[in-house]
Structure formats: structure tokens, C-alpha cells
Amino acid sequence: MLAAFPRMGHIDILLGDLLDRLGIDYLLPPVNSEKTLVLGAKYAPEFSCLPLKLNIGNFIEALELGADTLIMAGGRGPCRFGYYAEIERRILKDAGYDFNMITIEPPSLGFFKFVGPIKKVSGKSIRKIWRALKESFPKARAFDQLEKLVLKTRCYEIKTGATTKAYKKALDVLSKISGPKEVDGYLEEALALVEGVEKNLDRSVLKVGIIGEFFILLDPFANLDIEEWLGIRNVYLERSVYVTDWIGPTANNPVGGVSDTHLAKLAENYLSHFVGGEGLASVGHTIHYANQGFDGIIHLFPFTCMPETIAKTILPSVGRDLDIPIIHFTIDEQTGKAGVATRLEAFLDLLWSRKRQNEKKRLVKSRQLV
Amino acid sequence: MGDHIKEDAFLGIDVGSVSTNLAVINVKGEVLAYIYRRTQGQPIKAVQQGLKELESELPGDISILGVGTTGSARYLSGVVVGADIVKNEITAHAVAAGHVAPEVRTVLEIGGQDSKIILLKDGIVVDFAMNSVCAAGTGSFLDHQSARLGIPIEEFGDYALKADEGAQIAGRCSVFAESDMIHKQQVGYGLEEIIYGLCQALVRNYLNNLAKGKDLLGPLVFQGGVAANSGMKRAFEAALNTEVIIPKYYNVMGAIGAALLAHESMMFEERKTNFKGFAAADFNYKTSSFSCGCCENNCEIIKIKVDDKVLARWGGRCGKWELDQANRRRDTSGVSSSV
């Protein structure tokens, strides 16, 4: 048996480590690229979302490399992602591929739906699976913590690209982690590499929150490397979700920083219930970032994404009430990078001029007080 | 020459999909000369020709102290002429509109293949939108229909103003608009009604795509090449039930905005211009592209050269091909307080 799973940011760290511990042979399909997307878009229905198209592309690339068992996450609605495993199985069967599909449902749908498939494919006891999970998770979380630091500090680097360079070295450091006991030491070393980048902390920067659908946020190919693009243009970034937050039993202590319950409470005046995916969280995070004095919000989601479309219709009133500018981008295989860049440039100009105007107003006010 | 003092001026260049515009302004922001010409798919040539024409239009003693470029070919044209500031067209249009009508709250801009709406308050941009999925609400749509009707686009306005009412034409998709227009011709509507109907369809499309959920407050400024069509002004005023201002230099507002931004950035940073001079019109620029091949992304890299000297490279995801100059990081983000 040779297993494979889809690409999404650095989820391969967590899943790869887990499969290693369970003794399952696997291969990694190439990272998401134009080729992956072209392959996926060829077989996927046009109005399905970008994650489905990339998943299918990943699976085809994996099958061509010799994989025979595909591992895919399940889920529960209203987001369509929950049935993508089954859709993908049928599309790939129709396309003539021969394989075995393993669907791992989230634990919230019942513990055995979650652990059962893993047990079947690995032949390991539930106790062993549980231990493997507990051992793999801290490593993946360390990757998230490193990424979080990079998003916050790239805007201060003196030499453009220095943070990205240090980040790559730091990723190599974290890759050496072989068990939970080693996490703290290597994480410290990795964070120090990024912290050690020469910075100008007096630089005036914009503070922007990135919110939206998890797959687009987590995968740099899917989001057109927007975080690096913004970072080197002096934008301090915080992101609403990280890989382990999405997978995780960490909903109350996410790397992103705000728990699900708190988000729901923040959003309650605008949206009072779960709408699937991150729809509710997107509204909550916008309010959270506005409360923290951020300059603006960038909302990213795949074309035809239902939960985020709901959020998009609600966010303008949040933006008006809390006086925070929000820009939305829907992304699919038709999205042109130049068009996104033009709008982002204009959005940053908007944020800068607001910031300067507010500073001037504050200055005038403080003079009047004296 | 000798003891003659040259007038300080700033050049703005807006290279879009359909038109290439250049404008020169003085320190007071007055337009000294401008050029509006078609890009015809050759942005470098259009800029060079434009420079040539502009030079002959300009009064004698002018010294260009700064250059700004904008439009979809802003980076390319910035390299060709040696720009001091390269700005997106949304900001450039907003700056220009704020300059001609300081109280402006709404900018309606329709160009060849794009259209935008910009909302301002107290002189700064507070919201904007740009068409993203479809070009049915842009100038190309009217251009196409004018060819079909055999009436030059320049005469569209006169026809539209003569109509008592417009024919109802479906404007969501330009192909269906065309079939609908043919149908209206076949049932006997006059040319005037049909042409005004087309203008109304375009306005409806524009408002549906860009203005949903936004308060369009006055003063409203309508600019871009399509503002030449007085039928469009009439259709906007009918749909919004308010007066719409068309600035004198409506078709080169992007270039004026770029020139204003250049002025401001040069005052702000006190440096010498990178402008290569009007002689850039005669340089032999060559562009080429190649696939990087260093990673899975296999980015397409564009290279621009004069003779054998590489001026710029771009297109990569990682920035490894960009020349060092582009990598220099600034502590301020260049634009001014007024935008």
C-alpha cells in the first residue's frame, strides 16, 4: 500500500509525521502549482470551489506517481467540503483511476468515524493511534507558531527577502523535531533565526488582519502568496486560522489567538449561528481585529464558497459600524494575479491615507487640549 | 535660452489596455499639454510615440522634475521612461478627480476594458470597486456595438441625445445585449432609441456590478474615455437622478493623477528624477520572456533590455530575478497625505 493525501500549506508536516508513526507508507504529491490546478480544473465541476480542484489535481499527481490509497478529510456541512472525499472518489473513478479512498471524519461526528478508518488502514490499536496523534501534533503547532511570527515581523525587515530566507532555514530546524520532547528546544532555535533578522522597528507599518476560508488562507499557492506580497510592502499581518487550528483539538487555544466561543460571542449581533466553514469566524475575527485597532481587513475565499459568501454580505455593515475598511477577493483558477495586485495596491493607499488623516486629527486634538 | 528660467513640470503616463495617455502639469497643477492615443497592443511603442507627440506639443522651456506612471502597463512604462513613482490606476484617478473637484464624493470611471467606482470623503478614498469578472459594463462594449451599427463611436452621443426614450436592452452580457439590440432593430426602433438604450444598458450594468450597497453621494465626477459620450452622461444622470460632472480633461485623468503623484512624491522626498528624457522615444527597447524552471511554479519571467543592458525583470513569485534596485526597501510607502 502506498498512501497519499492532498496538499494544503504545511499540513504535510502533521500528516507525514503521523503516518510515519503509524508505519503507513506514503508519498507526497508535488506542492500545489499551476499544473495541479489545470489537472484538477479539468475534472472538477466548474462551480465547485478551488480546494476541490486542487485536491483532485494533487490526487491525480499522486496516482501517477504510484499511490494506491488516497486519504481525505471528511466534514459536516453546510460547507460542501464535507462531501468532497466522496465526490473526489467518484470523479477519479470515472476518470479511470483505481485506488482505495479513506475518509477521516472529524471527531465531532463521532470518535469512531474519526479513528476507525485510521485503525483500518494502519492496523494499529486505538491507544497507539491516540499516542501517535498526541506526539505529532506539537510539532505541527511549532510550525504554525513560527509562521505566525514571520507574518508579524516581515514588515520590519531592512533587507527585502531576509525574513523569508531566515524562515526557510527555520523550517529546516523544525523539521528535525522527532518527538514532543524536542519541540521546545528546536522551536526556540527556529524563532531566534527569524527574530535575528535585521529590523527597523521604528518603521511605520500598516496592521492588517487576513480572514476567510481556511484552505485559501493556509495554502500560499491558493492565496497567490499574498502574505509575502503584503509583508514586503510594510504590512504587519495577523491571520485568523493556522493548520493546527483547523484540524485541531485546540479550538479553545488556537495559534490564531481567538477561541471559537469568543468569536461567536463577538459576532452575535451580526450573525447568531454557525453557517459552515469559517463564515461565523470571519465575522468574529473582523470585529476582533477592529477592536485591536487594526487598519484594515483582507477577506479571501474561493469563488462559490457559500459560508464566506454569507460573511461577505454581512461584513460591509460590520466595517461601517466599526469604521474599518474591508476588501474581498474571490479566488479560483480564473483569478489573475495582476488584477489582485492592482486592487491590493489601491487598498494599501486607502489604508495609508486614512492612517495619516487619523494621526493628523489626533495631533490637532492633542494641541487643542494643551 | 541662456538666462531664461525654465518652468518646472511633471509628467504623468497612463498606459491602459485600450488607450495610452500622457499629461504634463506645472507646479500649480495646471495641464500644459496632453496626448490621448490608442495602445493597439504595443505599450512600449505607444509610450514612445506619445512622448514624441508630447514633446512637439509642449511650450519651449519646460523642465520635467518628476514622472509618474499608472495603468495596467505601469511597471513596463515606468521602466521605459524612468518613472519616479509607479501607482495603481485607482489611486491615480482618485487623485486627479480630487484635484479638479476638491469636494468630490464619487468618481465614476469607465475605460476600455475596465471600470471603477471610487468613493471619497474629506479628500481621501474610503471605498472603491473595480470590475472583476466581465467587461460588459465597459467601453469595449460600446465600441463593439458602434462597429455593428456602422456608426462611429464619436457620434454615439449625438444620436443618444436625440432619443426621447431608450429602447430596453439587456446589458448583463454583451453577447445577449447584441442579440437584444438586433431584435429591437427588427421590430422597428429608431437608431437614436437603440443607441440611448445601449448607454442605459451600460449604466445599469455598471451600477449593478460596482455600486451595489454603496451610497453614491454628490458631487459625482464621471471620467475615462467613455465620458466623451454625452449619451452616457444623460443615462447616468437619469439613473442616479443627480447632476454628473465631466471634467475638462476627462480622458486623461489617469495621466494627470500620475503627474500629480509624481509632483507630490518629489516634493516629499527631495530627490532627482529618474526620467530618461524625451530621447527615450528613440531607444531600442526589447522584451523577452523565459520560464524559470527552478521550482514547481515554473514562473514566466519577463525581461526588458535596451541594447544589451537589462533594465528590469519581473514575473517571478520569489523575487530572485528582480534586479537589486527593486529590492531596496523604503521606510515610508511613498504616497502622500492627500490621497
XYZ file of C-alpha atoms in Angstrom:
709
model
C 0.000 0.000 0.000
C 1.204 3.482 -0.862
C -0.916 6.291 0.580
C -1.205 9.940 -0.411
C -3.077 12.967 0.922
C -3.787 16.418 -0.534
C -1.521 19.416 -0.172
C -2.552 22.430 1.868
C 0.139 24.734 3.220
C 2.322 22.714 5.583
C -0.277 20.131 6.521
C 2.190 17.545 5.191
C 4.261 18.108 8.348
C 1.464 16.928 10.603
C 0.087 14.144 8.411
C 3.515 12.941 7.310
C 4.713 12.698 10.899
C 1.524 10.904 11.896
C 1.742 8.364 9.063
C 5.410 7.747 9.887
C 4.487 6.967 13.486
C 1.734 4.620 12.353
C 4.032 2.862 9.929
C 1.990 3.751 6.846
C 3.935 4.142 3.584
C 3.041 7.324 1.775
C 4.206 9.676 -0.930
C 3.832 13.428 -1.100
C 2.363 14.770 -4.316
C 4.228 17.835 -5.645
C 3.227 21.116 -3.945
C 0.277 22.931 -5.446
C 1.162 24.542 -8.748
C -0.401 25.720 -11.990
C -0.090 22.152 -13.231
C -2.011 20.789 -10.238
C -4.762 23.316 -10.799
C -5.029 22.667 -14.527
C -5.346 18.928 -13.848
C -7.968 19.466 -11.162
C -9.998 22.051 -13.074
C -10.186 19.643 -15.991
C -12.128 17.066 -13.953
C -13.900 19.174 -11.323
C -17.289 20.811 -11.942
C -16.710 24.445 -12.860
C -18.688 25.828 -9.931
C -17.076 23.677 -7.297
C -14.584 25.577 -5.207
C -10.843 25.885 -5.643
C -9.976 23.398 -2.832
C -11.805 20.601 -4.697
C -9.942 21.434 -7.888
C -6.572 21.395 -6.156
C -7.394 18.203 -4.220
C -8.224 16.405 -7.443
C -5.048 17.729 -9.045
C -2.991 16.501 -6.066
C -4.612 13.069 -6.195
C -4.026 12.678 -9.920
C -0.384 13.658 -9.497
C -0.094 11.189 -6.601
C -1.791 8.359 -8.506
C 0.506 8.876 -11.473
C 3.450 8.589 -9.078
C 2.138 5.235 -7.889
C -0.116 5.936 -4.914
C -2.964 3.438 -4.452
C -4.646 4.714 -1.312
C -5.973 8.256 -1.010
C -6.554 9.822 2.374
C -9.030 12.677 2.550
C -10.714 14.609 5.333
C -14.479 14.476 5.724
C -16.562 17.049 7.498
C -20.081 18.150 8.214
C -21.988 20.806 6.366
C -23.255 23.262 5.476
C -19.885 23.764 3.757
C -19.578 21.431 0.744
C -16.140 20.330 1.857
C -17.779 17.596 3.931
C -18.666 15.570 0.867
C -15.589 16.306 -1.198
C -13.979 12.976 -0.278
C -16.906 11.121 -1.843
C -17.132 13.487 -4.840
C -13.418 13.119 -5.448
C -13.635 9.342 -5.201
C -16.356 9.263 -7.864
C -14.695 11.775 -10.176
C -11.393 9.900 -10.077
C -13.091 6.507 -10.553
C -14.953 7.912 -13.557
C -11.660 9.187 -14.891
C -10.444 5.586 -14.828
C -8.169 5.532 -11.797
C -8.003 2.541 -9.495
C -7.487 3.260 -5.803
C -8.861 2.947 -2.326
C -10.298 6.063 -0.647
C -10.001 6.524 3.110
C -12.204 9.273 4.546
C -11.352 10.521 8.005
C -14.314 12.313 9.545
C -13.809 14.992 12.187
C -14.053 13.668 15.776
C -17.149 15.821 16.288
C -19.077 13.413 14.036
C -18.267 10.549 16.389
C -14.955 9.293 17.636
C -15.122 6.019 15.724
C -15.811 7.680 12.397
C -12.592 9.530 13.031
C -10.379 6.799 14.385
C -11.965 3.805 12.611
C -10.522 4.466 9.137
C -7.069 5.167 10.590
C -7.259 1.907 12.524
C -8.233 0.006 9.436
C -5.505 1.396 7.251
C -2.713 1.174 9.826
C -3.709 -1.966 11.682
C -2.749 -0.222 14.935
C -4.737 -0.128 18.168
C -6.752 2.942 19.110
C -4.361 3.506 22.015
C -1.404 3.591 19.655
C -3.184 5.907 17.226
C -4.064 8.250 20.030
C -0.467 8.316 21.199
C 0.806 8.984 17.668
C -1.621 11.887 17.349
C -0.512 13.340 20.639
C 3.098 13.066 19.568
C 2.632 14.531 16.087
C 0.505 17.486 16.995
C 3.025 19.602 18.962
C 5.431 19.537 16.047
C 2.806 20.848 13.624
C 1.878 23.508 16.146
C 5.500 24.633 16.285
C 5.381 25.208 12.504
C 2.286 27.338 12.975
C 3.891 29.385 15.727
C 6.888 30.046 13.528
C 4.652 31.136 10.653
C 2.749 33.458 12.944
C 5.974 35.203 13.933
C 7.011 35.575 10.294
C 3.711 37.286 9.427
C 4.179 39.760 12.259
C 7.807 40.656 11.651
C 8.399 40.603 7.892
C 7.165 44.202 7.651
C 10.114 45.434 9.730
C 12.951 43.722 7.839
C 15.602 46.074 6.474
C 16.635 43.934 3.546
C 13.701 42.715 1.467
C 13.572 38.929 1.491
C 15.699 38.494 4.614
C 12.774 37.196 6.671
C 11.768 34.691 4.001
C 15.344 33.449 3.871
C 15.514 33.067 7.658
C 12.087 31.399 7.618
C 13.326 28.737 5.213
C 16.280 27.980 7.489
C 13.967 27.921 10.489
C 11.703 25.400 8.729
C 14.709 23.106 8.337
C 15.374 23.416 12.056
C 11.797 22.462 12.936
C 11.926 19.502 10.564
C 14.488 17.914 12.898
C 11.898 17.520 15.664
C 11.363 13.809 16.185
C 9.167 13.856 19.273
C 7.254 16.149 21.619
C 10.203 16.492 23.994
C 12.294 18.154 21.309
C 9.697 20.736 20.318
C 10.614 23.479 22.781
C 14.328 23.447 22.033
C 14.064 23.458 18.257
C 11.194 25.948 18.278
C 13.286 28.353 20.302
C 16.143 27.950 17.841
C 13.810 28.476 14.857
C 12.103 31.543 16.315
C 15.508 33.031 17.133
C 16.510 32.766 13.461
C 13.522 34.868 12.384
C 13.868 37.248 15.330
C 17.525 37.706 14.434
C 16.704 39.265 11.054
C 17.900 42.877 10.973
C 14.891 45.124 11.506
C 13.817 48.717 11.674
C 11.233 48.690 14.439
C 10.620 52.440 14.101
C 9.209 51.928 10.625
C 5.600 52.960 10.253
C 3.611 49.868 9.243
C 0.000 49.039 8.476
C -1.749 46.436 10.638
C -3.959 44.171 8.598
C -5.955 41.084 9.533
C -6.364 38.296 6.976
C -9.603 36.369 7.304
C -11.654 33.935 5.265
C -11.819 30.349 4.143
C -9.180 28.044 5.663
C -7.797 26.388 2.527
C -7.144 29.676 0.714
C -5.605 31.173 3.846
C -3.362 28.196 4.548
C -2.024 27.486 1.093
C 0.374 30.073 -0.403
C -0.303 28.863 -3.940
C -4.051 29.265 -3.472
C -3.729 32.745 -1.951
C -1.205 33.958 -4.550
C 1.473 34.391 -1.847
C -0.468 37.354 -0.607
C 1.190 37.326 2.808
C 4.696 37.748 1.475
C 3.467 40.335 -1.036
C 1.976 42.373 1.798
C 4.827 41.805 4.237
C 7.455 43.260 1.939
C 5.184 46.277 1.477
C 5.410 47.101 5.183
C 2.221 45.388 6.337
C 2.086 43.697 9.742
C -0.201 40.682 9.443
C -2.278 38.505 11.677
C -4.201 35.587 10.246
C -7.388 34.080 11.595
C -6.520 30.406 11.151
C -3.499 28.078 11.150
C -3.213 24.428 10.143
C -3.477 23.057 13.675
C -6.344 25.438 14.471
C -8.305 23.992 11.596
C -7.589 20.363 12.422
C -7.448 20.756 15.992
C -8.474 19.952 19.415
C -7.096 23.424 20.100
C -10.266 25.364 19.335
C -10.001 26.994 22.731
C -6.321 27.811 22.457
C -5.686 28.376 18.760
C -2.425 29.636 17.288
C -4.558 32.334 15.633
C -5.364 33.520 19.116
C -9.150 33.726 19.447
C -11.295 30.803 20.579
C -14.401 29.713 18.675
C -16.676 30.592 21.586
C -15.221 34.056 21.850
C -15.588 34.579 18.079
C -19.234 33.547 18.180
C -19.835 35.972 21.022
C -18.134 38.826 19.175
C -20.214 38.138 16.056
C -23.573 37.586 17.755
C -25.056 40.981 16.851
C -24.467 40.282 13.179
C -24.663 36.504 12.822
C -26.074 34.366 15.562
C -25.330 30.847 14.371
C -22.865 28.590 12.608
C -23.127 28.819 8.812
C -20.479 26.253 7.881
C -16.770 26.635 7.291
C -15.363 29.838 8.733
C -18.343 32.072 7.893
C -19.062 32.875 11.529
C -15.384 33.069 12.429
C -14.766 35.563 9.611
C -17.342 37.932 11.068
C -15.954 37.394 14.578
C -12.365 37.942 13.518
C -13.207 41.176 11.707
C -14.675 42.517 14.937
C -11.725 41.199 16.922
C -9.169 42.899 14.671
C -11.179 46.142 14.594
C -11.231 46.121 18.403
C -7.470 45.665 18.405
C -7.080 48.842 16.353
C -6.101 47.204 13.068
C -6.021 49.424 9.979
C -7.869 47.063 7.628
C -9.132 43.580 6.797
C -8.462 41.385 3.780
C -11.108 38.727 3.196
C -10.128 35.791 0.971
C -12.310 32.910 -0.142
C -12.833 30.576 -3.084
C -15.315 31.519 -5.784
C -18.739 29.955 -4.973
C -17.858 29.373 -1.292
C -21.205 29.513 0.490
C -20.179 30.222 4.127
C -17.848 33.036 3.116
C -20.406 34.494 0.716
C -22.684 34.832 3.743
C -19.862 36.525 5.652
C -19.224 38.828 2.700
C -22.770 40.131 2.718
C -22.582 40.802 6.461
C -19.103 42.353 6.615
C -19.930 45.732 4.984
C -22.188 46.630 7.922
C -19.502 45.468 10.382
C -16.994 47.650 8.535
C -19.324 50.665 8.668
C -20.162 50.244 12.356
C -16.573 49.734 13.474
C -15.022 52.060 10.887
C -12.609 49.532 9.421
C -12.030 49.085 5.659
C -12.507 45.571 4.287
C -11.556 44.257 0.865
C -12.814 40.939 -0.527
C -11.169 38.618 -3.016
C -12.832 35.553 -4.515
C -10.274 33.156 -5.859
C -10.429 30.374 -8.428
C -8.473 29.216 -11.468
C -9.613 32.314 -13.364
C -8.188 34.786 -10.856
C -5.472 36.961 -12.349
C -2.622 37.958 -10.101
C -2.265 41.378 -11.752
C -5.876 42.269 -11.004
C -5.493 41.275 -7.355
C -2.244 43.263 -7.071
C -3.838 46.422 -8.531
C -6.699 46.290 -6.048
C -4.388 45.493 -3.138
C -2.115 48.408 -4.020
C -5.119 50.726 -4.082
C -6.338 49.237 -0.789
C -2.982 49.903 0.881
C -3.050 53.503 -0.429
C -6.506 53.842 1.099
C -5.289 52.488 4.441
C -2.212 54.728 4.487
C -4.162 57.885 3.768
C -6.723 57.028 6.460
C -3.942 56.362 8.919
C -2.262 59.688 8.173
C -5.543 61.558 8.374
C -6.337 59.962 11.725
C -2.878 60.830 13.024
C -3.364 64.428 11.932
C -6.752 64.566 13.667
C -5.208 63.194 16.830
C -2.442 65.778 16.650
C -4.911 68.626 16.254
C -6.958 67.288 19.156
C -3.970 66.996 21.466
C -2.930 70.574 20.573
C -6.398 71.816 21.408
C -6.205 70.104 24.764
C -2.932 71.889 25.560
C 17.865 80.078 -23.692
C 20.693 81.404 -21.517
C 19.195 83.396 -18.674
C 15.749 82.076 -19.417
C 14.202 80.294 -16.455
C 12.595 77.003 -17.302
C 9.155 76.180 -15.973
C 9.089 73.194 -13.607
C 6.743 70.461 -14.745
C 5.708 66.881 -14.044
C 4.836 64.149 -16.481
C 2.163 61.509 -15.963
C 1.693 58.462 -18.185
C -1.299 56.116 -18.107
C -0.964 53.030 -20.277
C -4.148 51.015 -20.348
C -5.491 48.172 -22.441
C -7.093 50.470 -24.995
C -5.559 53.934 -24.662
C -2.208 55.421 -23.731
C -2.362 58.894 -22.224
C 0.302 61.371 -21.277
C -0.107 64.677 -19.471
C 2.292 67.372 -18.329
C 1.333 69.648 -15.453
C 3.078 72.591 -13.830
C 3.609 73.056 -10.084
C 0.172 74.647 -9.801
C -1.363 71.513 -11.211
C -2.390 73.132 -14.498
C -2.286 70.960 -17.604
C 0.339 72.235 -20.075
C -0.137 69.565 -22.716
C -1.661 66.132 -23.089
C -1.846 63.240 -25.534
C -4.581 60.625 -25.895
C -3.831 57.753 -28.240
C -4.639 54.096 -28.722
C -2.311 51.479 -27.228
C -3.023 48.990 -30.025
C -1.436 46.152 -28.104
C 2.024 47.705 -28.211
C 2.518 49.551 -24.927
C 6.201 50.412 -25.417
C 5.653 51.793 -28.890
C 2.584 53.708 -27.733
C 4.584 55.351 -24.935
C 7.440 56.227 -27.266
C 5.134 57.703 -29.919
C 3.246 59.536 -27.190
C 6.474 61.061 -25.867
C 7.359 62.261 -29.346
C 3.961 63.875 -29.911
C 4.003 65.379 -26.455
C 7.397 66.958 -26.944
C 6.183 68.787 -30.043
C 3.045 69.992 -28.227
C 4.853 71.338 -25.197
C 5.745 75.005 -24.867
C 9.505 75.514 -25.137
C 11.075 75.955 -21.760
C 9.938 73.076 -19.667
C 11.962 71.001 -17.305
C 10.478 67.702 -16.207
C 11.225 67.240 -12.496
C 9.311 64.040 -11.952
C 7.466 61.256 -13.775
C 4.649 59.015 -12.631
C 3.187 56.014 -14.447
C -0.113 54.231 -13.949
C -2.474 51.861 -15.754
C -2.149 48.150 -16.374
C 1.242 48.629 -18.065
C 2.519 50.913 -15.290
C 5.605 48.851 -14.429
C 6.621 48.375 -18.039
C 6.132 52.024 -18.962
C 7.845 53.025 -15.715
C 10.968 51.205 -16.851
C 10.748 52.619 -20.370
C 10.631 56.288 -19.331
C 12.363 56.097 -15.959
C 9.467 56.755 -13.577
C 9.883 58.203 -10.104
C 6.625 56.749 -8.905
C 4.533 53.854 -10.187
C 0.948 53.871 -8.951
C -2.170 51.801 -9.485
C -4.873 53.426 -11.623
C -7.459 53.518 -8.828
C -5.342 55.857 -6.721
C -4.284 57.902 -9.764
C -7.877 58.503 -10.853
C -8.931 59.431 -7.329
C -6.101 61.969 -7.004
C -6.959 63.583 -10.331
C -10.689 63.793 -9.535
C -9.924 65.308 -6.123
C -7.722 67.860 -7.866
C -10.350 69.095 -10.345
C -13.272 68.872 -7.906
C -11.935 69.054 -4.335
C -15.330 68.290 -2.835
C -15.864 65.162 -4.956
C -17.525 62.222 -3.173
C -17.963 59.766 -6.049
C -15.814 59.029 -9.091
C -17.386 57.043 -11.909
C -14.686 55.888 -14.286
C -15.199 53.818 -17.400
C -12.291 52.891 -19.599
C -11.786 50.486 -22.459
C -11.786 47.203 -20.582
C -12.239 48.174 -17.007
C -14.471 50.317 -14.934
C -14.183 51.513 -11.396
C -16.077 53.393 -8.766
C -14.228 55.364 -6.125
C -15.836 56.900 -3.053
C -14.064 59.726 -1.255
C -14.628 61.601 1.962
C -12.691 64.654 3.127
C -10.426 64.204 0.133
C -9.383 60.630 0.864
C -10.510 57.381 -0.704
C -12.832 55.475 1.629
C -14.040 52.717 -0.679
C -13.559 51.535 -4.233
C -14.515 48.725 -6.575
C -13.248 47.622 -9.939
C -14.979 45.271 -12.371
C -13.517 41.826 -11.955
C -15.337 39.175 -13.907
C -16.781 40.713 -17.012
C -16.234 43.617 -19.371
C -19.886 44.080 -20.400
C -20.015 47.375 -18.485
C -17.023 48.978 -20.210
C -16.119 50.973 -23.285
C -15.277 47.940 -25.389
C -18.960 47.008 -25.297
C -19.985 50.318 -26.877
C -17.064 50.151 -29.288
C -18.220 46.756 -30.465
C -21.828 47.865 -30.919
C -20.781 51.009 -32.799
C -18.938 48.817 -35.276
C -22.063 46.678 -35.627
C -24.343 49.632 -36.228
C -21.841 51.225 -38.579
C -21.866 54.483 -36.633
C -18.544 55.909 -35.422
C -18.298 55.827 -31.626
C -17.645 59.593 -31.640
C -21.177 60.198 -32.950
C -22.909 57.953 -30.418
C -23.563 60.835 -28.033
C -25.371 62.967 -30.615
C -27.693 60.117 -31.516
C -28.387 59.270 -27.884
C -29.309 62.848 -27.020
C -31.921 62.940 -29.777
C -33.869 59.991 -28.369
C -36.980 60.664 -26.333
C -36.560 57.389 -24.555
C -34.142 54.492 -24.710
C -35.019 51.050 -26.005
C -34.867 48.394 -23.240
C -31.734 46.399 -23.963
C -30.447 43.590 -21.760
C -26.993 44.663 -20.633
C -25.788 41.882 -18.367
C -23.879 40.099 -21.089
C -22.529 41.850 -24.154
C -23.411 38.977 -26.469
C -27.025 38.887 -25.290
C -27.120 42.683 -25.491
C -26.210 42.357 -29.121
C -28.968 39.839 -29.858
C -31.398 42.016 -27.966
C -30.284 45.054 -29.957
C -30.765 43.211 -33.252
C -34.234 42.234 -32.084
C -35.065 45.865 -31.267
C -33.842 46.919 -34.722
C -36.026 44.279 -36.309
C -39.174 45.386 -34.511
C -38.583 48.897 -35.788
C -36.981 51.023 -33.071
C -35.095 54.069 -34.353
C -31.351 54.259 -34.218
C -31.498 57.057 -31.623
C -33.588 54.970 -29.212
C -31.342 51.987 -29.686
C -28.158 53.924 -29.078
C -29.530 55.611 -25.971
C -30.815 52.189 -24.884
C -27.273 50.846 -25.175
C -25.979 53.667 -22.991
C -28.651 52.904 -20.412
C -27.800 49.197 -20.515
C -24.170 50.024 -19.860
C -25.042 52.293 -16.939
C -27.317 49.627 -15.436
C -24.587 47.051 -15.793
C -22.025 49.384 -14.225
C -24.228 50.248 -11.257
C -25.194 46.599 -10.681
C -21.626 45.387 -10.798
C -19.818 48.118 -8.928
C -22.201 50.250 -6.936
C -24.299 47.616 -5.098
C -24.634 48.580 -1.463
C -22.713 51.841 -1.818
C -24.065 55.352 -1.238
C -23.277 57.435 -4.295
C -23.111 60.943 -2.906
C -22.536 64.117 -4.916
C -20.557 65.791 -6.299
C -20.147 62.980 -8.808
C -17.385 63.063 -11.363
C -17.583 60.904 -14.500
C -14.269 60.302 -16.269
C -12.451 57.910 -18.560
C -12.683 57.605 -22.342
C -16.384 56.687 -22.254
C -17.240 60.081 -20.718
C -16.787 61.504 -24.249
C -20.188 60.038 -24.985
C -22.816 62.529 -23.904
C -25.424 59.781 -24.066
C -23.651 58.134 -21.130
C -23.797 61.324 -19.081
C -27.513 61.543 -19.820
C -28.042 57.887 -18.855
C -26.080 58.286 -15.589
C -27.987 61.416 -14.656
C -31.298 59.701 -15.375
C -30.357 56.617 -13.342
C -28.904 58.497 -10.368
C -31.273 61.427 -10.558
C -28.494 63.922 -9.975
C -26.020 66.035 -11.913
C -22.822 64.382 -13.097
C -19.697 66.476 -13.681
C -17.428 65.671 -16.608
C -14.026 67.247 -16.073
C -12.334 69.101 -18.922
C -9.594 66.503 -19.305
C -11.905 63.532 -18.647
C -9.981 61.158 -20.957
C -6.512 61.697 -19.497
C -7.387 61.836 -15.787
C -5.215 58.811 -15.004
C -2.187 60.543 -16.532
C -2.963 63.771 -14.666
C -3.242 61.764 -11.435
C 0.109 60.114 -12.096
C 1.692 63.541 -12.733
C 0.195 64.927 -9.509
C 1.519 61.907 -7.594
C 4.954 62.417 -9.144
C 4.890 66.061 -8.075
C 3.970 65.161 -4.556
C 6.457 62.351 -4.186
C 9.305 64.508 -5.487
C 8.448 67.300 -3.058
C 8.141 64.766 -0.271
C 11.445 63.033 -0.810
C 13.595 65.694 -2.467
C 15.423 63.569 -4.987
C 16.425 63.882 -8.587
C 14.143 62.471 -11.259
C 14.896 59.166 -12.982
C 13.320 60.488 -16.177
C 15.310 59.361 -19.210
C 14.152 62.432 -21.155
C 12.161 62.635 -24.369
C 15.065 60.866 -26.043
C 13.595 57.646 -24.572
C 11.284 57.793 -27.586
C 14.196 56.670 -29.761
C 15.712 53.970 -27.555
C 15.576 50.454 -28.835
C 13.701 48.501 -26.153
C 13.437 44.742 -26.391
C 11.315 42.495 -24.246
C 11.582 38.753 -23.972
C 10.388 36.064 -21.615
C 11.599 32.721 -20.355
C 10.453 30.045 -17.924
C 12.460 29.970 -14.715
C 12.254 26.239 -14.079
C 13.885 26.411 -10.637
C 10.843 25.083 -8.773
C 7.377 23.622 -9.395
C 5.915 27.075 -10.021
C 7.940 27.439 -13.195
C 7.262 31.170 -13.305
C 7.376 33.057 -16.563
C 9.958 35.824 -16.247
C 9.755 38.944 -18.420
C 12.949 40.730 -19.293
C 13.302 44.211 -20.780
C 16.539 45.384 -22.358
C 17.961 48.481 -24.044
C 20.709 47.384 -26.414
C 22.447 44.778 -24.268
C 21.665 46.210 -20.887
C 18.952 44.522 -18.845
C 16.716 47.241 -17.376
C 14.286 45.110 -15.450
C 12.967 41.630 -14.907
C 9.722 40.624 -13.270
C 7.068 37.959 -13.095
C 8.596 35.567 -10.570
C 6.855 34.541 -7.393
C 10.000 34.627 -5.266
C 11.718 37.789 -6.481
C 15.022 36.108 -7.290
C 15.072 37.552 -10.806
C 14.343 41.098 -9.861
C 17.278 43.488 -10.087
C 18.772 44.786 -6.841
C 17.347 48.224 -7.336
C 13.832 46.939 -6.981
C 14.787 45.227 -3.750
C 15.613 48.393 -1.898
C 13.087 48.801 0.833
C 11.610 52.142 1.727
C 10.564 53.131 5.213
C 7.675 55.201 4.009
C 5.239 54.000 1.477
C 5.658 56.956 -0.802
C 2.224 58.429 -1.134
C 1.039 61.476 0.268
C -1.480 62.666 2.719
C -3.866 63.923 0.101
C -4.728 60.608 -1.464
